[in-house]
Amino acid sequence: METVLSIIAIVLSVASGGFSLYSFFWTAKRDRRQATLDAYNQLQEQSLDYLNYYTPSQIAEIAKNPRSEEYKKSAHT
């Protein structure tokens, strides 16, 4: 009877360890995805939103001269 209980305890321990590992990796993957989304949202509000104020022809004109003030302004906002 004791061996049966020992085997059941070992099986439960291994299952618990497996579930813990799965939970750890699932949480780590989710946290990385969330960090990526947070970083993209920050990039969007700090830089990409300002590009909406320019027309495509203005962007092409600004991109031609990387030493211009307008280029530096749009690159660092």
PDB file of N, CA and C in Angstrom:
ATOM      1  N   MET A   1       0.819  -1.198   0.000  1.00  0.00           N
ATOM      2  CA  MET A   1       0.000   0.000   0.000  1.00  0.00           C
ATOM      3  C   MET A   1       0.861   1.259   0.000  1.00  0.00           C
ATOM      4  N   GLU A   2       1.972   1.179   0.752  1.00  0.00           N
ATOM      5  CA  GLU A   2       2.856   2.347   0.818  1.00  0.00           C
ATOM      6  C   GLU A   2       3.497   2.648  -0.530  1.00  0.00           C
ATOM      7  N   THR A   3       3.818   1.615  -1.283  1.00  0.00           N
ATOM      8  CA  THR A   3       4.442   1.840  -2.583  1.00  0.00           C
ATOM      9  C   THR A   3       3.456   2.473  -3.558  1.00  0.00           C
ATOM     10  N   VAL A   4       2.204   2.082  -3.453  1.00  0.00           N
ATOM     11  CA  VAL A   4       1.178   2.665  -4.316  1.00  0.00           C
ATOM     12  C   VAL A   4       1.025   4.152  -4.007  1.00  0.00           C
ATOM     13  N   LEU A   5       1.013   4.491  -2.731  1.00  0.00           N
ATOM     14  CA  LEU A   5       0.915   5.902  -2.346  1.00  0.00           C
ATOM     15  C   LEU A   5       2.158   6.677  -2.779  1.00  0.00           C
ATOM     16  N   SER A   6       3.319   6.048  -2.684  1.00  0.00           N
ATOM     17  CA  SER A   6       4.559   6.696  -3.124  1.00  0.00           C
ATOM     18  C   SER A   6       4.534   6.941  -4.630  1.00  0.00           C
ATOM     19  N   ILE A   7       4.049   5.985  -5.376  1.00  0.00           N
ATOM     20  CA  ILE A   7       3.972   6.132  -6.831  1.00  0.00           C
ATOM     21  C   ILE A   7       2.984   7.236  -7.191  1.00  0.00           C
ATOM     22  N   ILE A   8       1.845   7.280  -6.516  1.00  0.00           N
ATOM     23  CA  ILE A   8       0.858   8.333  -6.765  1.00  0.00           C
ATOM     24  C   ILE A   8       1.449   9.702  -6.433  1.00  0.00           C
ATOM     25  N   ALA A   9       2.178   9.783  -5.331  1.00  0.00           N
ATOM     26  CA  ALA A   9       2.813  11.053  -4.944  1.00  0.00           C
ATOM     27  C   ALA A   9       3.844  11.484  -5.980  1.00  0.00           C
ATOM     28  N   ILE A  10       4.620  10.548  -6.489  1.00  0.00           N
ATOM     29  CA  ILE A  10       5.627  10.868  -7.504  1.00  0.00           C
ATOM     30  C   ILE A  10       4.955  11.341  -8.789  1.00  0.00           C
ATOM     31  N   VAL A  11       3.905  10.660  -9.196  1.00  0.00           N
ATOM     32  CA  VAL A  11       3.179  11.046 -10.418  1.00  0.00           C
ATOM     33  C   VAL A  11       2.594  12.440 -10.263  1.00  0.00           C
ATOM     34  N   LEU A  12       2.004  12.713  -9.123  1.00  0.00           N
ATOM     35  CA  LEU A  12       1.442  14.045  -8.885  1.00  0.00           C
ATOM     36  C   LEU A  12       2.537  15.112  -8.856  1.00  0.00           C
ATOM     37  N   SER A  13       3.675  14.783  -8.288  1.00  0.00           N
ATOM     38  CA  SER A  13       4.789  15.737  -8.249  1.00  0.00           C
ATOM     39  C   SER A  13       5.308  16.034  -9.648  1.00  0.00           C
ATOM     40  N   VAL A  14       5.447  15.013 -10.449  1.00  0.00           N
ATOM     41  CA  VAL A  14       5.928  15.209 -11.828  1.00  0.00           C
ATOM     42  C   VAL A  14       4.901  16.017 -12.626  1.00  0.00           C
ATOM     43  N   ALA A  15       3.628  15.718 -12.459  1.00  0.00           N
ATOM     44  CA  ALA A  15       2.581  16.466 -13.162  1.00  0.00           C
ATOM     45  C   ALA A  15       2.579  17.921 -12.713  1.00  0.00           C
ATOM     46  N   SER A  16       2.743  18.139 -11.429  1.00  0.00           N
ATOM     47  CA  SER A  16       2.782  19.501 -10.908  1.00  0.00           C
ATOM     48  C   SER A  16       3.996  20.257 -11.452  1.00  0.00           C
ATOM     49  N   GLY A  17       5.140  19.594 -11.501  1.00  0.00           N
ATOM     50  CA  GLY A  17       6.348  20.221 -12.063  1.00  0.00           C
ATOM     51  C   GLY A  17       6.167  20.550 -13.539  1.00  0.00           C
ATOM     52  N   GLY A  18       5.555  19.634 -14.275  1.00  0.00           N
ATOM     53  CA  GLY A  18       5.295  19.887 -15.695  1.00  0.00           C
ATOM     54  C   GLY A  18       4.355  21.063 -15.898  1.00  0.00           C
ATOM     55  N   PHE A  19       3.314  21.125 -15.085  1.00  0.00           N
ATOM     56  CA  PHE A  19       2.381  22.246 -15.184  1.00  0.00           C
ATOM     57  C   PHE A  19       3.065  23.560 -14.824  1.00  0.00           C
ATOM     58  N   SER A  20       3.942  23.530 -13.826  1.00  0.00           N
ATOM     59  CA  SER A  20       4.680  24.739 -13.433  1.00  0.00           C
ATOM     60  C   SER A  20       5.578  25.218 -14.572  1.00  0.00           C
ATOM     61  N   LEU A  21       6.278  24.306 -15.215  1.00  0.00           N
ATOM     62  CA  LEU A  21       7.134  24.681 -16.349  1.00  0.00           C
ATOM     63  C   LEU A  21       6.312  25.263 -17.497  1.00  0.00           C
ATOM     64  N   TYR A  22       5.198  24.597 -17.818  1.00  0.00           N
ATOM     65  CA  TYR A  22       4.332  25.101 -18.877  1.00  0.00           C
ATOM     66  C   TYR A  22       3.829  26.500 -18.538  1.00  0.00           C
ATOM     67  N   SER A  23       3.392  26.683 -17.314  1.00  0.00           N
ATOM     68  CA  SER A  23       2.879  27.983 -16.880  1.00  0.00           C
ATOM     69  C   SER A  23       3.971  29.054 -16.948  1.00  0.00           C
ATOM     70  N   PHE A  24       5.184  28.703 -16.549  1.00  0.00           N
ATOM     71  CA  PHE A  24       6.296  29.654 -16.595  1.00  0.00           C
ATOM     72  C   PHE A  24       6.573  30.113 -18.023  1.00  0.00           C
ATOM     73  N   PHE A  25       6.697  29.164 -18.946  1.00  0.00           N
ATOM     74  CA  PHE A  25       7.011  29.520 -20.331  1.00  0.00           C
ATOM     75  C   PHE A  25       5.857  30.266 -20.994  1.00  0.00           C
ATOM     76  N   TRP A  26       4.623  29.885 -20.689  1.00  0.00           N
ATOM     77  CA  TRP A  26       3.463  30.581 -21.249  1.00  0.00           C
ATOM     78  C   TRP A  26       3.435  32.029 -20.766  1.00  0.00           C
ATOM     79  N   THR A  27       3.703  32.240 -19.483  1.00  0.00           N
ATOM     80  CA  THR A  27       3.705  33.594 -18.921  1.00  0.00           C
ATOM     81  C   THR A  27       4.849  34.429 -19.498  1.00  0.00           C
ATOM     82  N   ALA A  28       6.026  33.825 -19.645  1.00  0.00           N
ATOM     83  CA  ALA A  28       7.168  34.544 -20.218  1.00  0.00           C
ATOM     84  C   ALA A  28       6.867  34.970 -21.655  1.00  0.00           C
ATOM     85  N   LYS A  29       6.262  34.088 -22.418  1.00  0.00           N
ATOM     86  CA  LYS A  29       5.916  34.412 -23.809  1.00  0.00           C
ATOM     87  C   LYS A  29       4.884  35.541 -23.854  1.00  0.00           C
ATOM     88  N   ARG A  30       3.881  35.474 -22.986  1.00  0.00           N
ATOM     89  CA  ARG A  30       2.868  36.514 -22.936  1.00  0.00           C
ATOM     90  C   ARG A  30       3.463  37.846 -22.518  1.00  0.00           C
ATOM     91  N   ASP A  31       4.368  37.836 -21.548  1.00  0.00           N
ATOM     92  CA  ASP A  31       5.013  39.074 -21.099  1.00  0.00           C
ATOM     93  C   ASP A  31       5.851  39.703 -22.203  1.00  0.00           C
ATOM     94  N   ARG A  32       6.544  38.882 -22.983  1.00  0.00           N
ATOM     95  CA  ARG A  32       7.327  39.417 -24.111  1.00  0.00           C
ATOM     96  C   ARG A  32       6.406  40.056 -25.151  1.00  0.00           C
ATOM     97  N   ARG A  33       5.300  39.415 -25.433  1.00  0.00           N
ATOM     98  CA  ARG A  33       4.360  39.991 -26.398  1.00  0.00           C
ATOM     99  C   ARG A  33       3.786  41.311 -25.887  1.00  0.00           C
ATOM    100  N   GLN A  34       3.453  41.351 -24.596  1.00  0.00           N
ATOM    101  CA  GLN A  34       2.907  42.573 -24.016  1.00  0.00           C
ATOM    102  C   GLN A  34       3.941  43.697 -24.050  1.00  0.00           C
ATOM    103  N   ALA A  35       5.204  43.370 -23.760  1.00  0.00           N
ATOM    104  CA  ALA A  35       6.265  44.376 -23.801  1.00  0.00           C
ATOM    105  C   ALA A  35       6.443  44.912 -25.219  1.00  0.00           C
ATOM    106  N   THR A  36       6.317  44.044 -26.211  1.00  0.00           N
ATOM    107  CA  THR A  36       6.420  44.479 -27.604  1.00  0.00           C
ATOM    108  C   THR A  36       5.282  45.432 -27.954  1.00  0.00           C
ATOM    109  N   LEU A  37       4.075  45.098 -27.539  1.00  0.00           N
ATOM    110  CA  LEU A  37       2.927  45.972 -27.811  1.00  0.00           C
ATOM    111  C   LEU A  37       3.074  47.313 -27.098  1.00  0.00           C
ATOM    112  N   ASP A  38       3.553  47.290 -25.865  1.00  0.00           N
ATOM    113  CA  ASP A  38       3.756  48.539 -25.123  1.00  0.00           C
ATOM    114  C   ASP A  38       4.812  49.414 -25.798  1.00  0.00           C
ATOM    115  N   ALA A  39       5.897  48.786 -26.247  1.00  0.00           N
ATOM    116  CA  ALA A  39       6.950  49.543 -26.925  1.00  0.00           C
ATOM    117  C   ALA A  39       6.433  50.132 -28.234  1.00  0.00           C
ATOM    118  N   TYR A  40       5.640  49.359 -28.989  1.00  0.00           N
ATOM    119  CA  TYR A  40       5.089  49.873 -30.233  1.00  0.00           C
ATOM    120  C   TYR A  40       4.137  51.043 -29.973  1.00  0.00           C
ATOM    121  N   ASN A  41       3.308  50.931 -28.950  1.00  0.00           N
ATOM    122  CA  ASN A  41       2.398  52.027 -28.629  1.00  0.00           C
ATOM    123  C   ASN A  41       3.158  53.289 -28.239  1.00  0.00           C
ATOM    124  N   GLN A  42       4.245  53.128 -27.516  1.00  0.00           N
ATOM    125  CA  GLN A  42       5.070  54.274 -27.141  1.00  0.00           C
ATOM    126  C   GLN A  42       5.720  54.887 -28.385  1.00  0.00           C
ATOM    127  N   LEU A  43       6.223  54.047 -29.268  1.00  0.00           N
ATOM    128  CA  LEU A  43       6.799  54.541 -30.523  1.00  0.00           C
ATOM    129  C   LEU A  43       5.747  55.268 -31.345  1.00  0.00           C
ATOM    130  N   GLN A  44       4.562  54.714 -31.379  1.00  0.00           N
ATOM    131  CA  GLN A  44       3.476  55.316 -32.144  1.00  0.00           C
ATOM    132  C   GLN A  44       3.181  56.728 -31.655  1.00  0.00           C
ATOM    133  N   GLU A  45       3.036  56.899 -30.362  1.00  0.00           N
ATOM    134  CA  GLU A  45       2.659  58.215 -29.855  1.00  0.00           C
ATOM    135  C   GLU A  45       3.822  59.194 -29.857  1.00  0.00           C
ATOM    136  N   GLN A  46       5.057  58.712 -29.759  1.00  0.00           N
ATOM    137  CA  GLN A  46       6.198  59.625 -29.710  1.00  0.00           C
ATOM    138  C   GLN A  46       6.708  60.006 -31.095  1.00  0.00           C
ATOM    139  N   SER A  47       6.572  59.124 -32.080  1.00  0.00           N
ATOM    140  CA  SER A  47       7.178  59.402 -33.380  1.00  0.00           C
ATOM    141  C   SER A  47       6.215  59.271 -34.555  1.00  0.00           C
ATOM    142  N   LEU A  48       5.554  58.154 -34.627  1.00  0.00           N
ATOM    143  CA  LEU A  48       4.783  57.858 -35.832  1.00  0.00           C
ATOM    144  C   LEU A  48       3.553  58.736 -36.002  1.00  0.00           C
ATOM    145  N   ASP A  49       2.959  59.194 -34.901  1.00  0.00           N
ATOM    146  CA  ASP A  49       1.786  60.054 -35.020  1.00  0.00           C
ATOM    147  C   ASP A  49       2.109  61.361 -35.730  1.00  0.00           C
ATOM    148  N   TYR A  50       3.326  61.855 -35.569  1.00  0.00           N
ATOM    149  CA  TYR A  50       3.715  63.122 -36.189  1.00  0.00           C
ATOM    150  C   TYR A  50       3.839  63.012 -37.709  1.00  0.00           C
ATOM    151  N   LEU A  51       4.041  61.811 -38.220  1.00  0.00           N
ATOM    152  CA  LEU A  51       4.140  61.632 -39.673  1.00  0.00           C
ATOM    153  C   LEU A  51       2.808  61.871 -40.364  1.00  0.00           C
ATOM    154  N   ASN A  52       1.716  61.774 -39.636  1.00  0.00           N
ATOM    155  CA  ASN A  52       0.399  61.994 -40.229  1.00  0.00           C
ATOM    156  C   ASN A  52       0.174  63.447 -40.636  1.00  0.00           C
ATOM    157  N   TYR A  53       0.985  64.345 -40.122  1.00  0.00           N
ATOM    158  CA  TYR A  53       0.840  65.758 -40.460  1.00  0.00           C
ATOM    159  C   TYR A  53       1.492  66.099 -41.803  1.00  0.00           C
ATOM    160  N   TYR A  54       2.244  65.164 -42.365  1.00  0.00           N
ATOM    161  CA  TYR A  54       2.939  65.405 -43.637  1.00  0.00           C
ATOM    162  C   TYR A  54       2.265  64.646 -44.767  1.00  0.00           C
ATOM    163  N   THR A  55       2.321  65.225 -45.946  1.00  0.00           N
ATOM    164  CA  THR A  55       1.854  64.518 -47.129  1.00  0.00           C
ATOM    165  C   THR A  55       3.004  63.662 -47.651  1.00  0.00           C
ATOM    166  N   PRO A  56       2.713  62.671 -48.460  1.00  0.00           N
ATOM    167  CA  PRO A  56       3.794  61.840 -49.009  1.00  0.00           C
ATOM    168  C   PRO A  56       4.836  62.653 -49.793  1.00  0.00           C
ATOM    169  N   SER A  57       4.387  63.673 -50.503  1.00  0.00           N
ATOM    170  CA  SER A  57       5.351  64.481 -51.250  1.00  0.00           C
ATOM    171  C   SER A  57       6.240  65.286 -50.294  1.00  0.00           C
ATOM    172  N   GLN A  58       5.680  65.759 -49.176  1.00  0.00           N
ATOM    173  CA  GLN A  58       6.503  66.469 -48.190  1.00  0.00           C
ATOM    174  C   GLN A  58       7.528  65.523 -47.560  1.00  0.00           C
ATOM    175  N   ILE A  59       7.121  64.322 -47.278  1.00  0.00           N
ATOM    176  CA  ILE A  59       8.043  63.340 -46.692  1.00  0.00           C
ATOM    177  C   ILE A  59       9.170  63.034 -47.667  1.00  0.00           C
ATOM    178  N   ALA A  60       8.841  62.876 -48.946  1.00  0.00           N
ATOM    179  CA  ALA A  60       9.873  62.603 -49.957  1.00  0.00           C
ATOM    180  C   ALA A  60      10.839  63.776 -50.061  1.00  0.00           C
ATOM    181  N   GLU A  61      10.341  64.971 -49.989  1.00  0.00           N
ATOM    182  CA  GLU A  61      11.178  66.172 -50.058  1.00  0.00           C
ATOM    183  C   GLU A  61      12.096  66.260 -48.843  1.00  0.00           C
ATOM    184  N   ILE A  62      11.559  66.004 -47.670  1.00  0.00           N
ATOM    185  CA  ILE A  62      12.355  66.063 -46.439  1.00  0.00           C
ATOM    186  C   ILE A  62      13.435  64.980 -46.454  1.00  0.00           C
ATOM    187  N   ALA A  63      13.093  63.800 -46.953  1.00  0.00           N
ATOM    188  CA  ALA A  63      14.038  62.685 -46.970  1.00  0.00           C
ATOM    189  C   ALA A  63      15.212  62.918 -47.913  1.00  0.00           C
ATOM    190  N   LYS A  64      15.053  63.799 -48.891  1.00  0.00           N
ATOM    191  CA  LYS A  64      16.132  64.067 -49.839  1.00  0.00           C
ATOM    192  C   LYS A  64      17.311  64.771 -49.182  1.00  0.00           C
ATOM    193  N   ASN A  65      17.052  65.573 -48.160  1.00  0.00           N
ATOM    194  CA  ASN A  65      18.111  66.347 -47.520  1.00  0.00           C
ATOM    195  C   ASN A  65      18.170  66.011 -46.022  1.00  0.00           C
ATOM    196  N   PRO A  66      18.991  65.018 -45.652  1.00  0.00           N
ATOM    197  CA  PRO A  66      19.041  64.616 -44.251  1.00  0.00           C
ATOM    198  C   PRO A  66      19.705  65.638 -43.333  1.00  0.00           C
ATOM    199  N   ARG A  67      20.274  66.699 -43.872  1.00  0.00           N
ATOM    200  CA  ARG A  67      20.908  67.723 -43.042  1.00  0.00           C
ATOM    201  C   ARG A  67      19.968  68.892 -42.741  1.00  0.00           C
ATOM    202  N   SER A  68      18.796  68.860 -43.309  1.00  0.00           N
ATOM    203  CA  SER A  68      17.869  69.970 -43.097  1.00  0.00           C
ATOM    204  C   SER A  68      17.283  69.931 -41.684  1.00  0.00           C
ATOM    205  N   GLU A  69      16.819  71.065 -41.221  1.00  0.00           N
ATOM    206  CA  GLU A  69      16.215  71.157 -39.899  1.00  0.00           C
ATOM    207  C   GLU A  69      14.921  70.358 -39.813  1.00  0.00           C
ATOM    208  N   GLU A  70      14.168  70.363 -40.871  1.00  0.00           N
ATOM    209  CA  GLU A  70      12.899  69.640 -40.896  1.00  0.00           C
ATOM    210  C   GLU A  70      13.145  68.124 -40.765  1.00  0.00           C
ATOM    211  N   TYR A  71      14.206  67.626 -41.393  1.00  0.00           N
ATOM    212  CA  TYR A  71      14.562  66.214 -41.293  1.00  0.00           C
ATOM    213  C   TYR A  71      14.929  65.867 -39.852  1.00  0.00           C
ATOM    214  N   LYS A  72      15.746  66.721 -39.243  1.00  0.00           N
ATOM    215  CA  LYS A  72      16.163  66.470 -37.864  1.00  0.00           C
ATOM    216  C   LYS A  72      14.975  66.546 -36.918  1.00  0.00           C
ATOM    217  N   LYS A  73      14.079  67.481 -37.182  1.00  0.00           N
ATOM    218  CA  LYS A  73      12.896  67.634 -36.332  1.00  0.00           C
ATOM    219  C   LYS A  73      12.016  66.387 -36.425  1.00  0.00           C
ATOM    220  N   SER A  74      11.788  65.909 -37.618  1.00  0.00           N
ATOM    221  CA  SER A  74      10.916  64.742 -37.780  1.00  0.00           C
ATOM    222  C   SER A  74      11.597  63.468 -37.322  1.00  0.00           C
ATOM    223  N   ALA A  75      12.919  63.430 -37.347  1.00  0.00           N
ATOM    224  CA  ALA A  75      13.626  62.227 -36.928  1.00  0.00           C
ATOM    225  C   ALA A  75      13.716  62.114 -35.407  1.00  0.00           C
ATOM    226  N   HIS A  76      13.624  63.227 -34.686  1.00  0.00           N
ATOM    227  CA  HIS A  76      13.813  63.189 -33.245  1.00  0.00           C
ATOM    228  C   HIS A  76      12.568  63.513 -32.445  1.00  0.00           C
ATOM    229  N   THR A  77      11.422  63.688 -33.075  1.00  0.00           N
ATOM    230  CA  THR A  77      10.209  63.965 -32.308  1.00  0.00           C
ATOM    231  C   THR A  77       9.490  62.698 -31.962  1.00  0.00           C
TER     232      THR A  77
END
